[in-house]
Amino acid sequence: MANVVVVGAQWGDEGKGKLVDWLSERADVVCRFQGGHNAGHTLVIDGEVFKLNALPSGVVRGGKLSVIGNGVVLDPWHLVAEIAAIRKQGVEISPETLMIAENTPLILPYHGELDRAREAQASVAKIGTTGRGIGPAYEDKVGRRVIRVADLADPATLELRVDRALVHHNALRAGLGLDAIDKAALIASLNEIAPEILQYAQPVWKVLNEQRRAGKRILFEGAQGALLDIDFGTYPFVTSSNVIAGQAATGTGIGPGAIDFVLGIVKAYTTRVGEGPFPTELFDDDGQRLGERGREFGTVTGRQRRCGWFDAVLVRQTCLTSGVNGIALTKLDVLDGFETLKICTGYELDGAVLDYLPTAADQQARVRPVYETLEGWNQSTEGARSWAELPAEAIKYVRRVEELIGCPVALLSTSPEREDTILVTDPFAD
C-alpha cells in the first residue's frame, strides 16, 4: 500500500488541513512528524469548523489512528486543553485513536517565557515567532537537556532531567532579568499532567513499522511550509525544525524507503506571516484584494498575512528539496475576477537573472522578481469539481504553473469544503 507525505511548499498556510482531511479518509494512520502547536490547521467538515494545533488532522475522522511523532515538540498542557475542546465538538479521542511517541520532547513553561523574552529585546531583530516556546524546546533537544514523554513515568529520571535543564535555563534567565525557575513547582506540575499524557505514550517507530508491514496506508502530515525549514528556508526567519519531506522519516522512526508519494501543498498565490524576505509581496490594491478574498489571517496568531503573486522560483526549489511527486494547488478561486495575473519566473540580482533564491540574507533581501503576465478570468471557479467546470484561462494558469515548477498538479482545490477538489492523480494509488 502507498504511504504519502504531505508538506507545505511555500511559507505555510497553503491549505494543508483540508487536503490532509481529504486524504485521511483513504488512510489508516495519520501522523504528525515535526513542529509544535504553533502550526494551525483549519478543517471545515459539513459546515463545522475544527481548529487544530498539536493534534493530527486525522482525529476528526473516526476509525483512524492519529500519531504524534518524535519530531514534534509537545506542550502537554496545550494538548490536554486541545483534546478537551475537540471532544466538546463530538470527536472521540482515546488511547485507541491517539498515540504519542515516547521520545517526543516536551515544551515546558520556561520555553515560552524564554521565547517571548528574546523577541521583546529591543536591540535584537525580531524573528517573528509565535512565542509558544517551540524554538527553545528544539534547542534543548539538541542540547540534550530536554524532558521527553517517557521521562514522566519515572520520578527519579524526571528530577535528573529537570536539574540538567535548570542549570542552563536559570543562567539564561538571569541574563534576561527573569526570575529563577521554581523546581518543586515545575516537578509538581509535570507529575500532575503525566497521567494525562502517558496514557497515549507508545514506541511509535515500532507501531508504524508494524502498520506498514500489515499493509496499512500511512499519511504523514507536515506543519508550516518548506520555506520555513531550518536548513532550506529563509534563515533566520524560519521555524526551528526540518519541514521538508525527509523529516517524515526521522520524525517518526520509519525508513525513507517507506515513503511512496510526496504531495506538496501550493497556494495559487503566495502569502507569508511574520518577518523575512518575500520577493513577490504586494503593497497595492491587488495585494489587499488577495488578502481580503483569501481571508488571510493566521489560524494560530490571528496576524494578517502578507500577500503576493505566485512565485514559481520558490515552489520549484521546494519541490526539489522535498522530492515532491505532485502538488495540490489550493485557493484558485481567490484569483477569480483579476483582469491579469502575474507569476514570478526568476529573480534579478545585480544585473543577473537567477532561477533560485540565494542563501545569503543580504541577497535574499535585494532580489527583484521577474514577472510573466497571464490573462485572468471573470467566471467563478469556486466549488468546481472537474476540469470542465473551469474557465479556459484558469486551466492555462494551472498548466503554466506546472511547467514553471517542473511538477504536475495531482489535486486542485477550489474552496475550503473538502469535496470541492479535483483529483488528477491519486497519491495513494499503488
GROMACS .gro file of C-alpha atoms in nm, residues 218-365:
model
  148
  218ILE     CA    1   0.006   0.590   0.642
  219LEU     CA    2  -0.039   0.963   0.584
  220PHE     CA    3   0.245   1.181   0.717
  221GLU     CA    4   0.127   1.533   0.793
  222GLY     CA    5   0.373   1.821   0.795
  223ALA     CA    6   0.328   2.156   0.965
  224GLN     CA    7   0.440   2.502   0.848
  225GLY     CA    8   0.592   2.522   0.498
  226ALA     CA    9   0.919   2.420   0.336
  227LEU     CA   10   1.038   2.781   0.309
  228LEU     CA   11   1.042   2.786   0.690
  229ASP     CA   12   1.274   2.482   0.707
  230ILE     CA   13   1.563   2.538   0.948
  231ASP     CA   14   1.816   2.443   0.676
  232PHE     CA   15   1.649   2.529   0.346
  233GLY     CA   16   1.422   2.817   0.446
  234THR     CA   17   1.480   3.194   0.456
  235TYR     CA   18   1.711   3.174   0.757
  236PRO     CA   19   1.694   3.310   1.026
  237PHE     CA   20   1.326   3.385   0.962
  238VAL     CA   21   1.235   3.017   0.983
  239THR     CA   22   1.088   2.765   1.222
  240SER     CA   23   1.313   2.552   1.444
  241SER     CA   24   1.269   2.215   1.277
  242ASN     CA   25   1.316   2.050   0.941
  243VAL     CA   26   0.993   2.089   0.748
  244ILE     CA   27   1.081   1.917   0.420
  245ALA     CA   28   0.958   1.567   0.337
  246GLY     CA   29   1.272   1.386   0.455
  247GLN     CA   30   1.178   1.476   0.812
  248ALA     CA   31   0.882   1.238   0.789
  249ALA     CA   32   1.129   0.951   0.828
  250THR     CA   33   1.341   1.089   1.112
  251GLY     CA   34   1.041   1.247   1.284
  252THR     CA   35   0.861   0.914   1.323
  253GLY     CA   36   1.121   0.639   1.306
  254ILE     CA   37   1.012   0.488   0.977
  255GLY     CA   38   1.270   0.443   0.700
  256PRO     CA   39   1.275   0.675   0.394
  257GLY     CA   40   1.203   0.375   0.175
  258ALA     CA   41   0.855   0.361   0.326
  259ILE     CA   42   0.760   0.690   0.157
  260ASP     CA   43   0.587   0.629  -0.175
  261PHE     CA   44   0.449   0.972  -0.269
  262VAL     CA   45   0.526   1.329  -0.160
  263LEU     CA   46   0.241   1.574  -0.207
  264GLY     CA   47   0.334   1.943  -0.194
  265ILE     CA   48   0.055   2.181  -0.099
  266VAL     CA   49   0.078   2.503  -0.301
  267LYS     CA   50  -0.143   2.811  -0.284
  268ALA     CA   51  -0.230   2.971  -0.622
  269TYR     CA   52  -0.065   3.289  -0.497
  270THR     CA   53   0.187   3.350  -0.217
  271THR     CA   54   0.147   3.450   0.148
  272ARG     CA   55   0.371   3.484   0.448
  273VAL     CA   56   0.317   3.558   0.819
  274GLY     CA   57   0.581   3.743   1.018
  275GLU     CA   58   0.922   3.876   0.927
  276GLY     CA   59   1.161   3.780   0.648
  277PRO     CA   60   1.216   3.823   0.273
  278PHE     CA   61   0.921   3.797   0.036
  279PRO     CA   62   1.022   3.880  -0.325
  280THR     CA   63   0.670   3.894  -0.475
  281GLU     CA   64   0.500   4.077  -0.187
  282LEU     CA   65   0.239   4.331  -0.300
  283PHE     CA   66   0.167   4.660  -0.126
  284ASP     CA   67  -0.106   4.775  -0.366
  285ASP     CA   68  -0.475   4.712  -0.425
  286ASP     CA   69  -0.401   4.369  -0.574
  287GLY     CA   70  -0.228   4.259  -0.255
  288GLN     CA   71  -0.515   4.392  -0.046
  289ARG     CA   72  -0.764   4.212  -0.268
  290LEU     CA   73  -0.579   3.880  -0.235
  291GLY     CA   74  -0.577   3.914   0.144
  292GLU     CA   75  -0.945   4.001   0.169
  293ARG     CA   76  -1.070   3.739  -0.075
  294GLY     CA   77  -0.842   3.471   0.069
  295ARG     CA   78  -0.927   3.561   0.430
  296GLU     CA   79  -0.560   3.568   0.503
  297PHE     CA   80  -0.536   3.570   0.880
  298GLY     CA   81  -0.325   3.320   1.076
  299THR     CA   82  -0.512   3.032   1.244
  300VAL     CA   83  -0.284   3.047   1.549
  301THR     CA   84  -0.182   3.412   1.573
  302GLY     CA   85  -0.465   3.597   1.400
  303ARG     CA   86  -0.197   3.806   1.230
  304GLN     CA   87  -0.275   3.933   0.882
  305ARG     CA   88  -0.070   3.750   0.622
  306ARG     CA   89   0.144   3.933   0.370
  307CYS     CA   90   0.024   3.858   0.015
  308GLY     CA   91   0.188   3.848  -0.327
  309TRP     CA   92   0.184   3.691  -0.670
  310PHE     CA   93   0.268   3.325  -0.726
  311ASP     CA   94   0.644   3.263  -0.702
  312ALA     CA   95   0.734   2.974  -0.930
  313VAL     CA   96   1.103   3.003  -0.843
  314LEU     CA   97   1.046   2.926  -0.477
  315VAL     CA   98   0.797   2.646  -0.538
  316ARG     CA   99   1.027   2.481  -0.792
  317GLN     CA  100   1.303   2.496  -0.531
  318THR     CA  101   1.092   2.342  -0.254
  319CYS     CA  102   0.961   2.071  -0.486
  320LEU     CA  103   1.322   1.967  -0.542
  321THR     CA  104   1.432   1.975  -0.177
  322SER     CA  105   1.127   1.770  -0.071
  323GLY     CA  106   1.122   1.536  -0.371
  324VAL     CA  107   0.763   1.634  -0.448
  325ASN     CA  108   0.585   1.393  -0.684
  326GLY     CA  109   0.279   1.610  -0.735
  327ILE     CA  110   0.125   1.928  -0.597
  328ALA     CA  111  -0.216   2.012  -0.461
  329LEU     CA  112  -0.297   2.362  -0.588
  330THR     CA  113  -0.529   2.545  -0.347
  331LYS     CA  114  -0.731   2.867  -0.341
  332LEU     CA  115  -0.754   2.901  -0.717
  333ASP     CA  116  -1.093   3.068  -0.664
  334VAL     CA  117  -0.926   3.365  -0.490
  335LEU     CA  118  -0.788   3.466  -0.830
  336ASP     CA  119  -1.135   3.489  -0.987
  337GLY     CA  120  -1.204   3.830  -1.138
  338PHE     CA  121  -0.848   3.956  -1.182
  339GLU     CA  122  -0.804   4.107  -1.528
  340THR     CA  123  -0.442   3.995  -1.539
  341LEU     CA  124  -0.227   3.773  -1.319
  342LYS     CA  125   0.147   3.762  -1.266
  343ILE     CA  126   0.383   3.472  -1.197
  344CYS     CA  127   0.742   3.519  -1.084
  345THR     CA  128   0.972   3.324  -1.317
  346GLY     CA  129   1.313   3.443  -1.193
  347TYR     CA  130   1.497   3.699  -0.982
  348GLU     CA  131   1.708   3.993  -1.090
  349LEU     CA  132   2.013   4.049  -0.871
  350ASP     CA  133   2.295   4.288  -0.954
  351GLY     CA  134   2.218   4.271  -1.326
  352ALA     CA  135   2.193   3.890  -1.343
  353VAL     CA  136   1.880   3.674  -1.353
  354LEU     CA  137   1.870   3.383  -1.105
  355ASP     CA  138   1.648   3.075  -1.121
  356TYR     CA  139   1.672   3.010  -0.744
  357LEU     CA  140   1.663   3.206  -0.418
  358PRO     CA  141   2.020   3.264  -0.297
  359THR     CA  142   2.116   3.159   0.055
  360ALA     CA  143   2.284   3.482   0.169
  361ALA     CA  144   2.042   3.700   0.366
  362ASP     CA  145   2.157   4.027   0.205
  363GLN     CA  146   2.100   3.880  -0.142
  364GLN     CA  147   1.757   3.746  -0.046
  365ALA     CA  148   1.662   4.096   0.062
   0.00000   0.00000   0.00000
